XYZ file of N, CA and C in Angstrom:
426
model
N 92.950 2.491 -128.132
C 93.194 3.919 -128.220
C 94.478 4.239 -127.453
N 94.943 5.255 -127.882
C 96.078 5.807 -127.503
C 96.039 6.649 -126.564
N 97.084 6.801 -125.231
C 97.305 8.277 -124.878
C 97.285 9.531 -125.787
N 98.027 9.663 -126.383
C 98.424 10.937 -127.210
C 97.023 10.796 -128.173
N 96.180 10.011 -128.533
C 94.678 10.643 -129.002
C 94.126 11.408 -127.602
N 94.138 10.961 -126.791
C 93.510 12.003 -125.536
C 94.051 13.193 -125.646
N 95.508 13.248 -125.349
C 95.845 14.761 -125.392
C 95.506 15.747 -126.428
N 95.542 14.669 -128.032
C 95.057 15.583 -129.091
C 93.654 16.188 -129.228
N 93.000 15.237 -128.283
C 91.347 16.222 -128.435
C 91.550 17.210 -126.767
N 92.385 16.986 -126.095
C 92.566 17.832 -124.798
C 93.423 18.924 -124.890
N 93.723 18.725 -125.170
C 95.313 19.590 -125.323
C 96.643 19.139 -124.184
N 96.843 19.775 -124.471
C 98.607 19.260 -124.083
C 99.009 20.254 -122.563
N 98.584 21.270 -122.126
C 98.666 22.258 -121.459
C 98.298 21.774 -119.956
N 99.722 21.554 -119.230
C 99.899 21.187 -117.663
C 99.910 22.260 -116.794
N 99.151 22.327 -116.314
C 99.288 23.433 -115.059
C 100.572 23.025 -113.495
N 101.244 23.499 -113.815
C 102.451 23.299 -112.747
C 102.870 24.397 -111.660
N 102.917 23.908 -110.919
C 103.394 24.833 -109.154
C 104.894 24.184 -109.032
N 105.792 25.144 -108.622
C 107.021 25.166 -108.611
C 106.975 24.439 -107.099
N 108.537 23.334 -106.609
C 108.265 22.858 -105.193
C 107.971 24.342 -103.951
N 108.571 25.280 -104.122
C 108.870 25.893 -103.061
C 107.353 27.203 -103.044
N 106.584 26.745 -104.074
C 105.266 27.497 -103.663
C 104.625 26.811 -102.332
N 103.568 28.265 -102.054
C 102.652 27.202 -101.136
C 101.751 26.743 -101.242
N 100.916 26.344 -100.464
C 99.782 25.435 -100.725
C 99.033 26.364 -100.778
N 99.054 27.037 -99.911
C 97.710 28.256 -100.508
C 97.774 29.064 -101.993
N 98.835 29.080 -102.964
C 99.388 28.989 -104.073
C 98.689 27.911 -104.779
N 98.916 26.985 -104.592
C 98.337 25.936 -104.944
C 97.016 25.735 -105.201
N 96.436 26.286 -104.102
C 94.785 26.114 -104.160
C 94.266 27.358 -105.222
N 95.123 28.384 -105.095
C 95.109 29.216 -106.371
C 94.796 28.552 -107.652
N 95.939 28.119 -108.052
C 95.901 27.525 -109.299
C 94.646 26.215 -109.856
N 94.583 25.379 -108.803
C 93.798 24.365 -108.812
C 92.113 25.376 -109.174
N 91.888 26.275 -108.270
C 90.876 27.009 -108.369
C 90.581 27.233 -109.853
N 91.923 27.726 -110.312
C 92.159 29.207 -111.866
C 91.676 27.872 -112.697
N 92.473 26.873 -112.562
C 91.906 25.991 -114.064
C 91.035 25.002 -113.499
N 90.321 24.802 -112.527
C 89.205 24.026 -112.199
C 89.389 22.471 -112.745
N 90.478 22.527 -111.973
C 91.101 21.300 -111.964
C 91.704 20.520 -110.728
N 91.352 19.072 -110.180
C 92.243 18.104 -109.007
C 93.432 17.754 -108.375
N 94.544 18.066 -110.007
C 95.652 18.274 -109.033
C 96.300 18.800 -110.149
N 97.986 19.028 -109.433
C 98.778 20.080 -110.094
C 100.348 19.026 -110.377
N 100.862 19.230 -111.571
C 102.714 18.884 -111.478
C 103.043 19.769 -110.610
N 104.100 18.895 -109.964
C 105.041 20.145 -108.845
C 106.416 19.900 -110.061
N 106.567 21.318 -110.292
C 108.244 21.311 -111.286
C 108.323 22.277 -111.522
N 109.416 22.310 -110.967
C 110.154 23.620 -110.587
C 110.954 24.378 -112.048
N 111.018 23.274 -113.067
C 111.447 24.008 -114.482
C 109.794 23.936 -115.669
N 109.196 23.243 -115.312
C 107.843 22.813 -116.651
C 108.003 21.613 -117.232
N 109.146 21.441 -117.170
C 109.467 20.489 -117.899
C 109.520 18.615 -117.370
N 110.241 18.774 -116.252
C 110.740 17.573 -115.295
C 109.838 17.655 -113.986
N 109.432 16.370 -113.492
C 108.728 16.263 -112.806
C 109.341 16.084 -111.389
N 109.062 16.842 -110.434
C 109.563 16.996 -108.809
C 108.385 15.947 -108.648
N 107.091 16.077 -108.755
C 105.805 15.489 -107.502
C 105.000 15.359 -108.057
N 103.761 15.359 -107.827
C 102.356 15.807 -107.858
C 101.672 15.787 -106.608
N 100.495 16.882 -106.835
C 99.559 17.300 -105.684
C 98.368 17.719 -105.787
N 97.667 16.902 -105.171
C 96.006 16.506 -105.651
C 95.280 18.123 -104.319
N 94.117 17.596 -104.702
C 93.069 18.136 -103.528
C 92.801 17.114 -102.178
N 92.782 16.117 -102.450
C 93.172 15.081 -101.657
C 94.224 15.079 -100.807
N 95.686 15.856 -101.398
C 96.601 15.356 -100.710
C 96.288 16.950 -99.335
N 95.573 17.929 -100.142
C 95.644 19.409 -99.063
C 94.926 18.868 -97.956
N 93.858 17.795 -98.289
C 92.554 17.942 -97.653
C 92.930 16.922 -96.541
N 93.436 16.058 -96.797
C 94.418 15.120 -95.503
C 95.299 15.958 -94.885
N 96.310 16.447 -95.005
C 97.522 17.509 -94.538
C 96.832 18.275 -93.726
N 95.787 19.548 -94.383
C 94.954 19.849 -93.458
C 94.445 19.075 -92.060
N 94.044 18.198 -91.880
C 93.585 16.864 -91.449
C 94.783 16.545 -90.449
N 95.530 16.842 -90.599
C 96.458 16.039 -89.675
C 97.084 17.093 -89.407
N 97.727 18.397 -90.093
C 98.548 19.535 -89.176
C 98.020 20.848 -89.184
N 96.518 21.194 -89.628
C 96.162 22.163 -89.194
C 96.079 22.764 -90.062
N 95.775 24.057 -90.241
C 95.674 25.021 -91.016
C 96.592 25.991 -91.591
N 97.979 25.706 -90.523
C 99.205 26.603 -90.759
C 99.865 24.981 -92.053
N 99.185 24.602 -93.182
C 99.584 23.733 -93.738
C 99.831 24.743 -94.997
N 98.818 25.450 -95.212
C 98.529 26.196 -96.162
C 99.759 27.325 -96.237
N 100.213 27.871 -95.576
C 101.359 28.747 -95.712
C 102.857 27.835 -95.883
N 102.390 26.479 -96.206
C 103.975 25.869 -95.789
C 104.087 25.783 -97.788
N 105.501 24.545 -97.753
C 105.481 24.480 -99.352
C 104.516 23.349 -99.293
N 104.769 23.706 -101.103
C 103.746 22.254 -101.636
C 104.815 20.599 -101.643
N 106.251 21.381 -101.487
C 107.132 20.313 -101.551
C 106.668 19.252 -100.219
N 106.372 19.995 -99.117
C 106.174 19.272 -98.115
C 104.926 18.076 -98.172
N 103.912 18.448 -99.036
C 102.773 17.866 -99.145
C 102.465 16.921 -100.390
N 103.251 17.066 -101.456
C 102.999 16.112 -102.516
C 103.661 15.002 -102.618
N 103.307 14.322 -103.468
C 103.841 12.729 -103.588
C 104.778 12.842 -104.802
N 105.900 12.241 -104.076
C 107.078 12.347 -105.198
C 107.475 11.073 -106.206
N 106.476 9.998 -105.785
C 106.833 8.469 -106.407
C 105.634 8.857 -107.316
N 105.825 9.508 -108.908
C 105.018 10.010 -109.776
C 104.871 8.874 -110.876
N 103.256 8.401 -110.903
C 103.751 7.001 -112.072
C 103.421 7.979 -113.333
N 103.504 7.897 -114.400
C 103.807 8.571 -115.604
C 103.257 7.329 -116.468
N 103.011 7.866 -117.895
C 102.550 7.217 -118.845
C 102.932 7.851 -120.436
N 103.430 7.296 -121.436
C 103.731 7.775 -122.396
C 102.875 8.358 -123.287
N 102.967 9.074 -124.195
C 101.655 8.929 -125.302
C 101.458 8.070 -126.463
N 102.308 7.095 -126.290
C 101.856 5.763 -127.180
C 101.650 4.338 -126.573
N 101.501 4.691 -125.644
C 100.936 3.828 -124.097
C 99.181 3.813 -124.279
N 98.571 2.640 -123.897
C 97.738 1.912 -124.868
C 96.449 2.494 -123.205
N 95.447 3.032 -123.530
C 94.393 4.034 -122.517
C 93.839 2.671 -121.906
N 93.986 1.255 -122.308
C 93.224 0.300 -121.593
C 94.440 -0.160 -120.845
N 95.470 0.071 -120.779
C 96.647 -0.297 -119.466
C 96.590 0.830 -118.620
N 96.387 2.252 -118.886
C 96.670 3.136 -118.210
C 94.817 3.008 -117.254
N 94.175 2.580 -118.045
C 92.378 2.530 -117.020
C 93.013 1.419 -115.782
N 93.748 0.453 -116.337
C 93.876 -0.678 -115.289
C 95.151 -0.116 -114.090
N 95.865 0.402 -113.939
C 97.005 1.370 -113.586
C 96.036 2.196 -112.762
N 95.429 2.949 -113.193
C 95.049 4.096 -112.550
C 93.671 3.261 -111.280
N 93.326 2.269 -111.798
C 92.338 1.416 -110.756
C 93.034 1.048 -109.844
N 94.198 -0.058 -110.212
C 95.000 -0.969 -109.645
C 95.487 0.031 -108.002
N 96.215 1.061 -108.348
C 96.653 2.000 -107.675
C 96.233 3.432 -107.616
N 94.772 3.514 -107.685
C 94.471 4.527 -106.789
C 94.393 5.555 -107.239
N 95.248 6.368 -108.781
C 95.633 7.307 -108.911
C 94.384 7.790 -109.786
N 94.432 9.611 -109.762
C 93.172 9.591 -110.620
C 93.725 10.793 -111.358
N 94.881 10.890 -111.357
C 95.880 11.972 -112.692
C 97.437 11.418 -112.867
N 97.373 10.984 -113.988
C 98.760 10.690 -115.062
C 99.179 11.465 -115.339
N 100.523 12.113 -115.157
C 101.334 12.800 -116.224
C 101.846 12.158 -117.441
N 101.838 12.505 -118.618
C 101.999 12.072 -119.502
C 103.686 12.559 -120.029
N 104.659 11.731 -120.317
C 106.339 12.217 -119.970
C 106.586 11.692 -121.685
N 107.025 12.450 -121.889
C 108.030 11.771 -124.084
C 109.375 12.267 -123.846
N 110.401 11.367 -124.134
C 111.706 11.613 -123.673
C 112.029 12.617 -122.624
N 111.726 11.887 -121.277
C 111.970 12.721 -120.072
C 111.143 14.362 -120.071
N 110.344 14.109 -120.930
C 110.376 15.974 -120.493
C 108.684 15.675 -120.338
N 107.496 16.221 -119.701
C 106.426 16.667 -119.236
C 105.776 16.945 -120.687
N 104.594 16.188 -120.967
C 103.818 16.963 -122.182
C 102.335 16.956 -122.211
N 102.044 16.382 -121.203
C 100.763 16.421 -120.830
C 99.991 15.609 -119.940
N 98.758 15.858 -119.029
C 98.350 15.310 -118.466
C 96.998 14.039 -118.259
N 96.736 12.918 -117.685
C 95.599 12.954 -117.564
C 94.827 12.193 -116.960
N 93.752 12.946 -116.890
C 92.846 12.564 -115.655
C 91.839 11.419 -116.135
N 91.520 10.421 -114.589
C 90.202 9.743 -114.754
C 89.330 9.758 -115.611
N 88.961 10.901 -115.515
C 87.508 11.531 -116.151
C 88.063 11.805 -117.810
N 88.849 12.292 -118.040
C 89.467 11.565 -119.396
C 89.353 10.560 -120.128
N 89.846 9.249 -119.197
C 89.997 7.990 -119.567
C 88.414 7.543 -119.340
N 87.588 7.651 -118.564
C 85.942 7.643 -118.887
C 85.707 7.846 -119.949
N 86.468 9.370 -120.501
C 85.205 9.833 -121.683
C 85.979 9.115 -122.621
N 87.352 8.729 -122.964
C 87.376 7.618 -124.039
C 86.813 6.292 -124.050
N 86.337 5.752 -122.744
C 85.794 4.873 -123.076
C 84.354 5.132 -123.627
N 83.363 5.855 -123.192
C 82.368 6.472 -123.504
C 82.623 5.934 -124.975
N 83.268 6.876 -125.412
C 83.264 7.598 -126.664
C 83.654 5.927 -127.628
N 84.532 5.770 -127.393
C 84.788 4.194 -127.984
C 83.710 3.036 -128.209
N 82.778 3.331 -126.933
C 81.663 1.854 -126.659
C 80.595 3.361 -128.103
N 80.491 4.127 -127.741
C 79.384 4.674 -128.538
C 79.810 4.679 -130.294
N 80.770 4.351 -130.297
C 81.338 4.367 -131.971
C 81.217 2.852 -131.944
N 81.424 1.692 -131.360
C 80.775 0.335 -131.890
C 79.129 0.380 -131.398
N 79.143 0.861 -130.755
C 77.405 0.671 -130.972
C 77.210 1.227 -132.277
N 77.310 2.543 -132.908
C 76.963 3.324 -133.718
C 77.369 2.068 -134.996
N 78.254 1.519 -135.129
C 78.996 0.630 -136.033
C 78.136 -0.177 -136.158
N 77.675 -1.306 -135.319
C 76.754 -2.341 -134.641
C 75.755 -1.581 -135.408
N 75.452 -0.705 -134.999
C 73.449 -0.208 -135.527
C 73.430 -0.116 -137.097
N 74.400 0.652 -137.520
C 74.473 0.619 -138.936
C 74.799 -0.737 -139.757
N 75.873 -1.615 -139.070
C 75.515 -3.090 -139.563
C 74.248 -3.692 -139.461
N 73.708 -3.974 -138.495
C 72.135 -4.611 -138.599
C 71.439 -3.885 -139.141
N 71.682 -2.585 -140.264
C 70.559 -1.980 -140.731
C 70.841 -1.467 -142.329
N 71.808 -2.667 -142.386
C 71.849 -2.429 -143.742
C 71.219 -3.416 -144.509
């Protein structure tokens, strides 16, 4: 399976915080779409960072509470691994294990087109093992 089959049953729609918002901005947004983390990009398009709940919840953790009024530039991770949408969902499961990460941006000629998460790449596998079983059952029952 493909990236870009994920996005087509997800949609394509990145929720992004500009660098120079703040984190309490941030937790806004994360809240609004009930979602783990956010693109930091400052146009929509090109990627500055990313910034999880993870990354507030450490920061917090180490400088306090006046973290939340600072930017998000200060707090996100700018070494962003990316994945195409014709990039194959069983390299991107091993990627996202290997190192930790549990949201891909998804990039097609430099520009931002969609995202995705762990729990994504679960439900394609889900969904994949339950279409050869389903395959499997209907072979032995013909």
């Amino acid at each position: 399976m493909l990236i870009g089959t994920i996005l087509r049953a997800k949609g394509s729609e990145v929720a992004t915080v500009a660098p120079g918002s703040t984190v309490r901005e941030l937790l806004a947004v994360l809240a609004e779409h009930n979602i783990g983390a956010v693109v930091v990009s400052s146009d929509g398009l090109t990627i500055d960072g990313i910034v999880s709940e993870r990354d507030v919840v450490r920061r917090l953790n180490d400088r306090g509470a006046e973290v939340l009024d600072g930017p998000v530039s200060a707090i996100m991770t700018t070494e962003v691994r990316t994945v195409g949408p014709r990039d194959n969902v069983e390299e991107l499961r091993r990627t996202m294990t290997n190192h930790r990460v549990r949201h891909m941006p998804v990039v097609e000629n430099g520009v931002l087109t969609g995202i995705v998460s762990i729990g994504d790449v679960v439900k394609s596998a889900i969904e994949e093992l339950e279409s050869e079983n389903a395959s499997l059952v209907d072979y032995l029952h013909r």
